[in-house]
Amino acid sequence: GEDVEQSLFLSVREGDSSVINCTYTDSSSTYLYWYKQEPGAGLQLLTYIFSNMDMKQDQRLTVLLNKKDKHLSLRIADTQTGDSAIYFCAESPNSGNTPLVFGKGTRLSVIA
Amino acid sequence: EAGVTQSPTHLIKTRGQQATLRCSPISGHTSVYWYQQALGLGLQFLLWYDEGEERNRGNFPPRFSGRQFPNYSSELNVNALELEDSALYLCASSPDLNEQFFGPGTRLTVL
């Protein structure tokens, strides 16, 4: 079955780098996503990576994909208090009739 | 371009009542997804509609139902409300099976 696992909490100091990790199970997933949810709001797509890529960088965000280990990570450089939110990892199973599968989310707390 | 919109923002009901939640997708998106986000449980997939048809359904009882209209907007209906139905209900739209764009959600409180 499909399952996406994430650690539930991460706390970092302002200015440090944050690394949020995720493991997924469907090796045929075509895309993997990171979403951000601020308190009381919906989910905002942060970035995504195609499964034939190892790395994608977008300003302060770096996504690393290890297909062999089915491991995805999101690195946020120079973490700011505005980055405090819940971050969801999601995979797009290649099964045709299944929508995105989300992890339970990692709550990032940034300490000033 | 307008994003996904949901109404109402908040909804308060009592046990046994029915709730109707609405979602308007981004223009041109034919797929609409519904998720339940209860406290501490992450996103639980509820329903997926595409081109007016129900394509997939999560592990929820039949009292959760919905439909998609010809203009691709969608309704989620929850009958016989229970206390544990209190949650944030998120709608997302997508032009394909991949990237999903989320609305701000409807917070349902069941008293």
Short mmCIF file of C-alpha atoms in Angstrom, two decimals:
data_model
loop_
_atom_site.label_atom_id
_atom_site.label_comp_id
_atom_site.label_asym_id
_atom_site.label_seq_id
_atom_site.Cartn_x
_atom_site.Cartn_y
_atom_site.Cartn_z
CA GLY A 1 0.00 0.00 0.00
CA GLU A 2 0.94 3.65 -0.22
CA ASP A 3 2.28 5.36 2.85
CA VAL A 4 4.26 8.55 3.29
CA GLU A 5 6.13 8.96 6.55
CA GLN A 6 7.44 12.14 8.14
CA SER A 7 8.68 13.07 11.56
CA LEU A 8 6.06 15.13 13.38
CA PHE A 9 8.14 17.94 14.87
CA LEU A 10 11.27 19.95 14.12
CA SER A 11 12.61 22.93 16.03
CA VAL A 12 15.40 25.17 14.72
CA ARG A 13 16.92 28.53 15.56
CA GLU A 14 16.36 31.51 13.31
CA GLY A 15 19.11 31.73 10.71
CA ASP A 16 19.96 28.03 10.84
CA SER A 17 19.07 25.53 8.12
CA SER A 18 16.07 23.25 8.51
CA VAL A 19 15.94 19.79 7.01
CA ILE A 20 12.59 18.02 6.84
CA ASN A 21 12.67 14.38 5.84
CA CYS A 22 10.12 12.11 4.21
CA THR A 23 10.00 8.51 3.08
CA TYR A 24 7.54 7.17 0.55
CA THR A 25 6.65 3.72 -0.66
CA ASP A 26 5.59 3.90 -4.30
CA SER A 27 8.79 3.66 -6.33
CA SER A 28 6.86 4.45 -9.49
CA SER A 29 5.69 7.84 -8.23
CA THR A 30 6.26 10.39 -10.94
CA TYR A 31 6.26 13.57 -8.87
CA LEU A 32 6.97 14.32 -5.22
CA TYR A 33 5.75 17.48 -3.57
CA TRP A 34 6.28 19.70 -0.59
CA TYR A 35 3.36 21.74 0.70
CA LYS A 36 3.31 24.35 3.47
CA GLN A 37 0.36 24.99 5.76
CA GLU A 38 0.34 28.08 7.94
CA PRO A 39 -1.98 28.20 10.97
CA GLY A 40 -5.66 28.23 10.01
CA ALA A 41 -4.94 28.17 6.29
CA GLY A 42 -5.04 25.74 3.39
CA LEU A 43 -2.02 24.10 1.84
CA GLN A 44 0.37 26.05 -0.35
CA LEU A 45 2.51 24.23 -2.89
CA LEU A 46 6.14 25.06 -2.14
CA THR A 47 8.00 23.00 -4.67
CA TYR A 48 8.01 19.65 -6.41
CA ILE A 49 10.52 17.36 -8.02
CA PHE A 50 10.18 14.99 -10.92
CA SER A 51 11.22 11.46 -10.11
CA ASN A 52 14.11 11.41 -12.60
CA MET A 53 15.84 14.30 -10.79
CA ASP A 54 18.15 14.09 -7.78
CA MET A 55 18.01 17.68 -6.68
CA LYS A 56 16.05 20.85 -7.24
CA GLN A 57 16.91 24.27 -5.85
CA ASP A 58 14.55 27.21 -5.64
CA GLN A 59 15.89 30.22 -3.73
CA ARG A 60 16.16 29.14 -0.08
CA LEU A 61 14.63 25.73 -0.76
CA THR A 62 16.56 22.64 -1.80
CA VAL A 63 14.85 19.32 -2.48
CA LEU A 64 16.92 16.15 -2.50
CA LEU A 65 15.56 12.87 -3.82
CA ASN A 66 17.11 9.47 -3.20
CA LYS A 67 15.04 7.08 -5.31
CA LYS A 68 16.95 4.02 -4.17
CA ASP A 69 16.01 4.66 -0.53
CA LYS A 70 12.68 6.35 -1.42
CA HIS A 71 13.76 9.32 0.65
CA LEU A 72 12.87 12.94 0.03
CA SER A 73 14.12 15.93 1.96
CA LEU A 74 13.42 19.64 2.04
CA ARG A 75 16.16 21.97 3.18
CA ILE A 76 15.28 25.54 4.08
CA ALA A 77 18.33 27.78 4.25
CA ASP A 78 18.48 30.76 6.66
CA THR A 79 15.22 29.72 8.34
CA GLN A 80 13.03 32.64 9.39
CA THR A 81 10.18 32.89 11.90
CA GLY A 82 7.79 33.16 8.94
CA ASP A 83 8.80 29.64 7.96
CA SER A 84 7.06 28.27 11.06
CA ALA A 85 4.32 26.05 9.66
CA ILE A 86 3.41 22.43 8.97
CA TYR A 87 5.19 20.95 5.97
CA PHE A 88 3.58 18.08 4.08
CA CYS A 89 5.33 15.69 1.79
CA ALA A 90 3.18 14.10 -0.94
CA GLU A 91 3.70 11.55 -3.66
CA SER A 92 1.84 11.09 -6.92
CA PRO A 93 1.39 7.31 -7.32
CA ASN A 94 1.65 6.09 -10.87
CA SER A 95 -1.50 4.03 -10.61
CA GLY A 96 -3.77 6.17 -12.73
CA ASN A 97 -6.73 6.40 -10.42
CA THR A 98 -5.14 7.53 -7.19
CA PRO A 99 -4.68 11.13 -6.19
CA LEU A 100 -1.80 12.48 -4.15
CA VAL A 101 -0.85 10.62 -0.99
CA PHE A 102 0.17 12.94 1.84
CA GLY A 103 2.28 12.41 4.90
CA LYS A 104 0.97 13.55 8.28
CA GLY A 105 3.05 16.69 8.19
CA THR A 106 6.08 18.01 10.07
CA ARG A 107 5.50 20.97 12.35
CA LEU A 108 8.48 23.32 12.04
CA SER A 109 9.00 25.73 14.93
CA VAL A 110 11.53 28.50 14.42
CA ILE A 111 12.98 30.00 17.60
CA ALA A 112 14.07 33.61 17.44
CA GLU B 1 -6.07 34.07 -11.84
CA ALA B 2 -8.45 33.31 -8.97
CA GLY B 3 -7.52 30.44 -6.72
CA VAL B 4 -9.68 27.70 -5.26
CA THR B 5 -12.48 29.14 -3.17
CA GLN B 6 -14.48 27.44 -0.45
CA SER B 7 -17.59 28.43 1.45
CA PRO B 8 -18.49 28.90 4.15
CA THR B 9 -15.32 29.71 6.07
CA HIS B 10 -16.79 28.41 9.28
CA LEU B 11 -19.79 26.20 9.94
CA ILE B 12 -21.28 25.26 13.28
CA LYS B 13 -23.77 22.40 13.49
CA THR B 14 -25.17 20.11 16.12
CA ARG B 15 -25.03 16.33 16.23
CA GLY B 16 -27.41 14.66 13.79
CA GLN B 17 -27.67 17.65 11.47
CA GLN B 18 -26.44 17.81 7.91
CA ALA B 19 -23.63 20.03 6.57
CA THR B 20 -23.04 21.21 3.01
CA LEU B 21 -19.65 22.56 2.03
CA ARG B 22 -18.88 24.16 -1.34
CA CYS B 23 -15.82 24.46 -3.50
CA SER B 24 -15.06 26.33 -6.72
CA PRO B 25 -11.95 25.13 -8.56
CA ILE B 26 -9.47 27.17 -10.50
CA SER B 27 -10.79 27.97 -13.95
CA GLY B 28 -9.88 25.18 -16.37
CA HIS B 29 -9.35 22.55 -13.66
CA THR B 30 -11.67 19.58 -14.02
CA SER B 31 -10.66 17.60 -10.94
CA VAL B 32 -11.76 18.43 -7.41
CA TYR B 33 -10.52 16.67 -4.28
CA TRP B 34 -11.87 16.79 -0.77
CA TYR B 35 -9.77 16.15 2.35
CA GLN B 36 -10.54 16.09 6.04
CA GLN B 37 -7.92 17.47 8.39
CA ALA B 38 -8.86 16.59 11.93
CA LEU B 39 -6.62 17.64 14.79
CA GLY B 40 -3.48 15.54 14.90
CA LEU B 41 -4.47 13.27 12.01
CA GLY B 42 -2.95 14.97 8.95
CA LEU B 43 -4.84 15.01 5.68
CA GLN B 44 -7.31 12.20 5.13
CA PHE B 45 -8.47 11.80 1.54
CA LEU B 46 -12.26 11.89 1.24
CA LEU B 47 -13.42 12.13 -2.37
CA TRP B 48 -12.17 12.84 -5.85
CA TYR B 49 -14.37 14.12 -8.67
CA ASP B 50 -13.36 14.54 -12.26
CA GLU B 51 -15.54 15.60 -15.18
CA GLY B 52 -18.64 15.21 -13.01
CA GLU B 53 -17.91 11.65 -11.93
CA GLU B 54 -16.70 10.25 -8.60
CA ARG B 55 -13.29 8.70 -9.40
CA ASN B 56 -12.13 7.55 -6.01
CA ARG B 57 -13.20 7.57 -2.43
CA GLY B 58 -11.30 7.40 0.83
CA ASN B 59 -12.10 5.24 3.83
CA PHE B 60 -15.10 7.21 5.07
CA PRO B 61 -18.68 6.10 5.76
CA PRO B 62 -21.43 6.67 3.16
CA ARG B 63 -22.82 9.63 5.10
CA PHE B 64 -19.96 11.55 3.49
CA SER B 65 -21.02 12.21 -0.08
CA GLY B 66 -20.73 14.85 -2.72
CA ARG B 67 -21.13 15.80 -6.28
CA GLN B 68 -19.53 17.83 -9.02
CA PHE B 69 -21.54 20.20 -11.14
CA PRO B 70 -21.20 20.87 -14.91
CA ASN B 71 -19.14 24.00 -14.13
CA TYR B 72 -16.76 21.73 -12.11
CA SER B 73 -17.66 23.26 -8.76
CA SER B 74 -18.35 20.71 -6.07
CA GLU B 75 -20.34 20.11 -2.90
CA LEU B 76 -19.46 17.92 0.03
CA ASN B 77 -22.39 16.73 2.13
CA VAL B 78 -22.04 15.21 5.55
CA ASN B 79 -25.21 13.65 6.96
CA ALA B 80 -25.99 12.66 10.54
CA LEU B 81 -23.12 14.71 11.90
CA GLU B 82 -21.05 13.28 14.73
CA LEU B 83 -18.76 15.10 17.11
CA GLU B 84 -15.67 13.55 15.49
CA ASP B 85 -16.61 15.14 12.15
CA SER B 86 -15.32 18.43 13.54
CA ALA B 87 -12.35 19.27 11.33
CA LEU B 88 -10.96 21.52 8.65
CA TYR B 89 -12.28 20.38 5.27
CA LEU B 90 -9.96 21.22 2.42
CA CYS B 91 -10.80 21.26 -1.25
CA ALA B 92 -8.16 21.13 -3.98
CA SER B 93 -8.36 21.34 -7.74
CA SER B 94 -6.06 20.02 -10.39
CA PRO B 95 -5.79 20.07 -14.17
CA ASP B 96 -4.38 16.53 -14.10
CA LEU B 97 -3.44 13.73 -11.70
CA ASN B 98 -0.49 15.57 -10.29
CA GLU B 99 -0.20 19.05 -8.81
CA GLN B 100 -3.08 20.08 -6.55
CA PHE B 101 -4.01 23.61 -5.58
CA PHE B 102 -5.77 24.02 -2.26
CA GLY B 103 -8.46 26.33 -1.04
CA PRO B 104 -8.41 27.92 2.44
CA GLY B 105 -10.76 25.32 3.89
CA THR B 106 -14.05 25.21 5.78
CA ARG B 107 -13.82 24.69 9.50
CA LEU B 108 -16.74 22.54 10.62
CA THR B 109 -17.56 22.42 14.29
CA VAL B 110 -20.08 19.87 15.53
CA LEU B 111 -21.53 20.56 18.97
#
